[in-house]
Amino acid sequence: MTDSADAPTGRRPRKRLHYGEGREALLNAAVRVVARGGLRRLTYRAVAEEAGVTHGLVVHHFGSRDALIEAALAHTIRTSLSSSALEPGTGEIADFSTGLSEMVSADPGTQAFQYELLLESRRRPELLPQIRELYDEYFDASRRELGRMLPAGADEALARLVFAALDGLVLHQLVLGEPDVTDAALEQLRSLLRLRAAGDPGDLGHAHAEPSDRA
């Protein structure tokens, strides 16, 4: 793993960290480095500088660049759902994905890191199992919450369709900004879910065709 032109120019004061705290800080630093500059900017020195520690600590915890990448991806899997708006647990359509735009605005680095790793998995198939694990967590959370909201529940296809809409909104906001556009689109998605809940559970188009179901 090389420490080349991507080494940061500024210097942060080095910190003494305990084992668990140090590893967590390095994983968070790796996510931020990749989010800003892509995987090509991920070096021992860049991560150490971001975390304010010596680069030897990165070597000690992870040993290789590949191990650091895989550990950082596993870290986002553990933490992403805890901060997501996918599963409020209330079963109320009005609550579905509330706070999504705020989540993206508050922590764009984690979202950018995940998209970087999605693309990298096309070149590095060894990352695919963790990418699948991450998205399976998202799909399952979407399906559970849809099951609470819709009388007939939700099959896998519907859960993936709804999550794809949310994932697209996150990506668009990450690139283009405009959280108000995200919020407006989410309200349209909730309107479709209300039609689904009120009408024929097997056909969104049929529910849309019956005015009495819109009340």
Short mmCIF file of C-alpha atoms in Angstrom, two decimals:
data_model
loop_
_atom_site.label_atom_id
_atom_site.label_comp_id
_atom_site.label_asym_id
_atom_site.label_seq_id
_atom_site.Cartn_x
_atom_site.Cartn_y
_atom_site.Cartn_z
CA MET A 1 0.00 0.00 0.00
CA THR A 2 1.64 3.21 -1.13
CA ASP A 3 1.69 6.61 0.47
CA SER A 4 2.02 8.80 -2.61
CA ALA A 5 0.61 12.10 -3.80
CA ASP A 6 -2.61 11.55 -1.97
CA ALA A 7 -1.06 12.18 1.44
CA PRO A 8 -2.83 15.14 3.02
CA THR A 9 -0.85 18.37 3.20
CA GLY A 10 -2.19 19.45 6.59
CA ARG A 11 -1.15 17.79 9.80
CA ARG A 12 -3.48 16.81 12.59
CA PRO A 13 -2.28 16.30 16.15
CA ARG A 14 -1.71 12.65 16.87
CA LYS A 15 -3.86 11.04 19.51
CA ARG A 16 -3.38 8.13 21.88
CA LEU A 17 -6.33 5.77 21.44
CA HIS A 18 -7.33 2.57 23.16
CA TYR A 19 -7.62 -0.57 21.01
CA GLY A 20 -11.38 -0.53 20.34
CA GLU A 21 -11.58 3.22 20.11
CA GLY A 22 -8.61 3.34 17.74
CA ARG A 23 -10.02 0.75 15.37
CA GLU A 24 -13.39 2.51 15.23
CA ALA A 25 -11.71 5.86 14.58
CA LEU A 26 -9.66 4.37 11.76
CA LEU A 27 -12.71 2.80 10.12
CA ASN A 28 -14.59 6.09 10.25
CA ALA A 29 -11.53 7.85 8.86
CA ALA A 30 -11.27 5.34 6.00
CA VAL A 31 -14.92 5.96 5.10
CA ARG A 32 -14.31 9.71 4.98
CA VAL A 33 -11.15 9.37 2.89
CA VAL A 34 -12.88 7.16 0.30
CA ALA A 35 -15.97 9.38 0.27
CA ARG A 36 -13.84 12.41 -0.58
CA GLY A 37 -11.31 10.95 -2.99
CA GLY A 38 -12.40 7.46 -4.00
CA LEU A 39 -10.55 4.22 -3.32
CA ARG A 40 -7.45 5.39 -5.16
CA ARG A 41 -6.88 7.88 -2.31
CA LEU A 42 -7.05 5.22 0.39
CA THR A 43 -3.56 4.79 1.88
CA TYR A 44 -2.25 4.07 5.34
CA ARG A 45 -0.96 7.61 5.61
CA ALA A 46 -4.20 9.24 4.42
CA VAL A 47 -6.29 7.28 6.91
CA ALA A 48 -3.85 7.93 9.75
CA GLU A 49 -3.78 11.65 8.98
CA GLU A 50 -7.58 11.76 8.86
CA ALA A 51 -7.80 10.00 12.23
CA GLY A 52 -4.95 12.00 13.79
CA VAL A 53 -2.78 8.96 14.57
CA THR A 54 0.42 7.40 13.24
CA HIS A 55 0.20 5.29 10.10
CA GLY A 56 1.77 2.41 12.04
CA LEU A 57 -1.50 2.10 13.95
CA VAL A 58 -3.34 1.45 10.68
CA VAL A 59 -0.84 -1.29 9.82
CA HIS A 60 -1.24 -2.77 13.29
CA HIS A 61 -5.04 -3.00 13.09
CA PHE A 62 -5.52 -4.06 9.47
CA GLY A 63 -2.23 -5.24 7.97
CA SER A 64 -3.21 -4.57 4.37
CA ARG A 65 -5.20 -2.16 2.27
CA ASP A 66 -7.63 -4.92 1.25
CA ALA A 67 -8.28 -5.82 4.88
CA LEU A 68 -8.95 -2.15 5.65
CA ILE A 69 -11.43 -1.86 2.77
CA GLU A 70 -13.31 -4.99 3.81
CA ALA A 71 -13.39 -3.93 7.47
CA ALA A 72 -14.68 -0.47 6.55
CA LEU A 73 -17.43 -2.01 4.43
CA ALA A 74 -18.42 -4.33 7.27
CA HIS A 75 -18.45 -1.29 9.56
CA THR A 76 -20.95 0.54 7.33
CA ILE A 77 -23.16 -2.57 7.26
CA ARG A 78 -23.27 -2.56 11.07
CA THR A 79 -23.98 1.14 11.40
CA SER A 80 -26.00 2.14 8.33
CA LEU A 81 -29.36 0.68 9.32
CA SER A 82 -29.14 2.12 12.80
CA SER A 83 -29.12 5.59 11.27
CA SER A 84 -31.47 4.92 8.35
CA ALA A 85 -35.10 5.91 8.03
CA LEU A 86 -36.17 2.63 6.46
CA GLU A 87 -37.85 1.01 9.43
CA PRO A 88 -39.51 3.37 11.91
CA GLY A 89 -41.57 0.42 13.14
CA THR A 90 -44.85 2.32 13.52
CA GLY A 91 -46.68 0.84 10.54
CA GLU A 92 -47.84 4.35 9.64
CA ILE A 93 -47.32 5.34 6.01
CA ALA A 94 -46.81 8.96 7.07
CA ASP A 95 -43.72 7.85 9.01
CA PHE A 96 -42.14 5.86 6.20
CA SER A 97 -38.65 7.17 5.38
CA THR A 98 -39.16 10.42 7.26
CA GLY A 99 -35.77 11.95 7.89
CA LEU A 100 -34.20 10.39 4.78
CA SER A 101 -33.07 13.72 3.32
CA GLU A 102 -31.73 14.80 6.71
CA MET A 103 -29.76 11.55 7.00
CA VAL A 104 -28.09 12.15 3.64
CA SER A 105 -27.33 15.78 4.51
CA ALA A 106 -25.94 14.84 7.93
CA ASP A 107 -23.72 11.94 6.80
CA PRO A 108 -23.01 12.09 3.06
CA GLY A 109 -19.67 10.36 3.56
CA THR A 110 -21.16 6.99 4.52
CA GLN A 111 -23.52 7.09 1.54
CA ALA A 112 -20.72 8.05 -0.86
CA PHE A 113 -18.50 5.29 0.55
CA GLN A 114 -21.17 2.67 -0.09
CA TYR A 115 -21.67 3.76 -3.69
CA GLU A 116 -17.90 3.73 -4.25
CA LEU A 117 -17.75 0.15 -2.97
CA LEU A 118 -20.75 -0.87 -5.11
CA LEU A 119 -18.84 0.14 -8.22
CA GLU A 120 -15.61 -1.37 -6.95
CA SER A 121 -17.35 -4.74 -6.44
CA ARG A 122 -17.79 -4.97 -10.23
CA ARG A 123 -13.99 -5.07 -10.49
CA ARG A 124 -13.38 -7.00 -7.29
CA PRO A 125 -15.87 -9.87 -6.96
CA GLU A 126 -14.53 -10.72 -3.50
CA LEU A 127 -16.41 -7.67 -2.22
CA LEU A 128 -19.75 -8.90 -3.56
CA PRO A 129 -20.72 -11.05 -0.55
CA GLN A 130 -20.52 -8.03 1.76
CA ILE A 131 -22.31 -5.81 -0.75
CA ARG A 132 -25.09 -8.41 -0.97
CA GLU A 133 -25.24 -8.56 2.82
CA LEU A 134 -25.60 -4.77 2.99
CA TYR A 135 -28.40 -4.69 0.45
CA ASP A 136 -30.14 -7.73 1.88
CA GLU A 137 -30.33 -5.83 5.17
CA TYR A 138 -31.92 -2.89 3.34
CA PHE A 139 -34.36 -5.13 1.44
CA ASP A 140 -35.40 -6.94 4.61
CA ALA A 141 -35.95 -3.70 6.52
CA SER A 142 -38.05 -2.34 3.66
CA ARG A 143 -40.14 -5.50 3.49
CA ARG A 144 -40.75 -5.59 7.24
CA GLU A 145 -41.96 -2.00 7.31
CA LEU A 146 -44.11 -2.44 4.20
CA GLY A 147 -45.62 -5.49 5.90
CA ARG A 148 -46.65 -3.30 8.81
CA MET A 149 -48.18 -0.66 6.54
CA LEU A 150 -49.98 -2.75 3.93
CA PRO A 151 -52.88 -5.09 4.84
CA ALA A 152 -51.73 -7.74 2.39
CA GLY A 153 -48.05 -7.34 3.27
CA ALA A 154 -45.28 -7.03 0.71
CA ASP A 155 -43.48 -9.60 -1.38
CA GLU A 156 -39.79 -9.42 -2.25
CA ALA A 157 -40.41 -7.72 -5.59
CA LEU A 158 -42.39 -4.86 -4.04
CA ALA A 159 -39.83 -4.40 -1.29
CA ARG A 160 -37.04 -4.14 -3.85
CA LEU A 161 -39.03 -1.73 -6.00
CA VAL A 162 -39.69 0.59 -3.06
CA PHE A 163 -36.10 0.40 -1.86
CA ALA A 164 -34.82 1.11 -5.38
CA ALA A 165 -36.82 4.33 -5.35
CA LEU A 166 -35.31 5.30 -1.99
CA ASP A 167 -31.80 4.35 -3.10
CA GLY A 168 -32.16 6.47 -6.22
CA LEU A 169 -33.32 9.46 -4.19
CA VAL A 170 -30.33 9.11 -1.87
CA LEU A 171 -27.93 8.99 -4.82
CA HIS A 172 -29.54 11.98 -6.52
CA GLN A 173 -29.40 14.06 -3.34
CA LEU A 174 -25.81 13.01 -2.72
CA VAL A 175 -24.82 14.26 -6.17
CA LEU A 176 -27.25 17.10 -6.83
CA GLY A 177 -28.23 18.27 -3.34
CA GLU A 178 -31.83 19.51 -3.25
CA PRO A 179 -33.19 17.77 -0.14
CA ASP A 180 -36.55 19.46 -0.79
CA VAL A 181 -36.80 17.48 -4.03
CA THR A 182 -36.13 14.29 -2.04
CA ASP A 183 -38.88 15.17 0.42
CA ALA A 184 -41.39 15.92 -2.35
CA ALA A 185 -40.63 12.63 -4.09
CA LEU A 186 -40.99 10.74 -0.82
CA GLU A 187 -44.44 12.20 -0.30
CA GLN A 188 -45.42 10.95 -3.76
CA LEU A 189 -44.13 7.49 -2.83
CA ARG A 190 -46.22 7.56 0.35
CA SER A 191 -49.27 8.51 -1.73
CA LEU A 192 -48.75 5.43 -3.89
CA LEU A 193 -48.44 3.29 -0.77
CA ARG A 194 -51.71 4.73 0.55
CA LEU A 195 -53.38 3.71 -2.71
CA ARG A 196 -51.90 0.26 -2.34
CA ALA A 197 -53.15 0.00 1.24
CA ALA A 198 -56.67 1.23 0.38
CA GLY A 199 -57.24 -0.56 -2.91
CA ASP A 200 -56.66 -3.95 -4.45
CA PRO A 201 -53.51 -5.23 -2.71
CA GLY A 202 -52.41 -6.94 -5.88
CA ASP A 203 -52.57 -4.00 -8.28
CA LEU A 204 -51.50 -0.40 -7.75
CA GLY A 205 -53.05 0.56 -11.09
CA HIS A 206 -56.43 -0.87 -10.07
CA ALA A 207 -56.33 1.06 -6.80
CA HIS A 208 -55.54 4.23 -8.71
CA ALA A 209 -58.52 3.68 -11.02
CA GLU A 210 -61.12 3.68 -8.25
CA PRO A 211 -61.79 7.20 -6.90
CA SER A 212 -63.55 5.81 -3.83
CA ASP A 213 -60.24 4.25 -2.73
CA ARG A 214 -58.53 7.63 -2.53
CA ALA A 215 -60.48 8.99 0.39
#
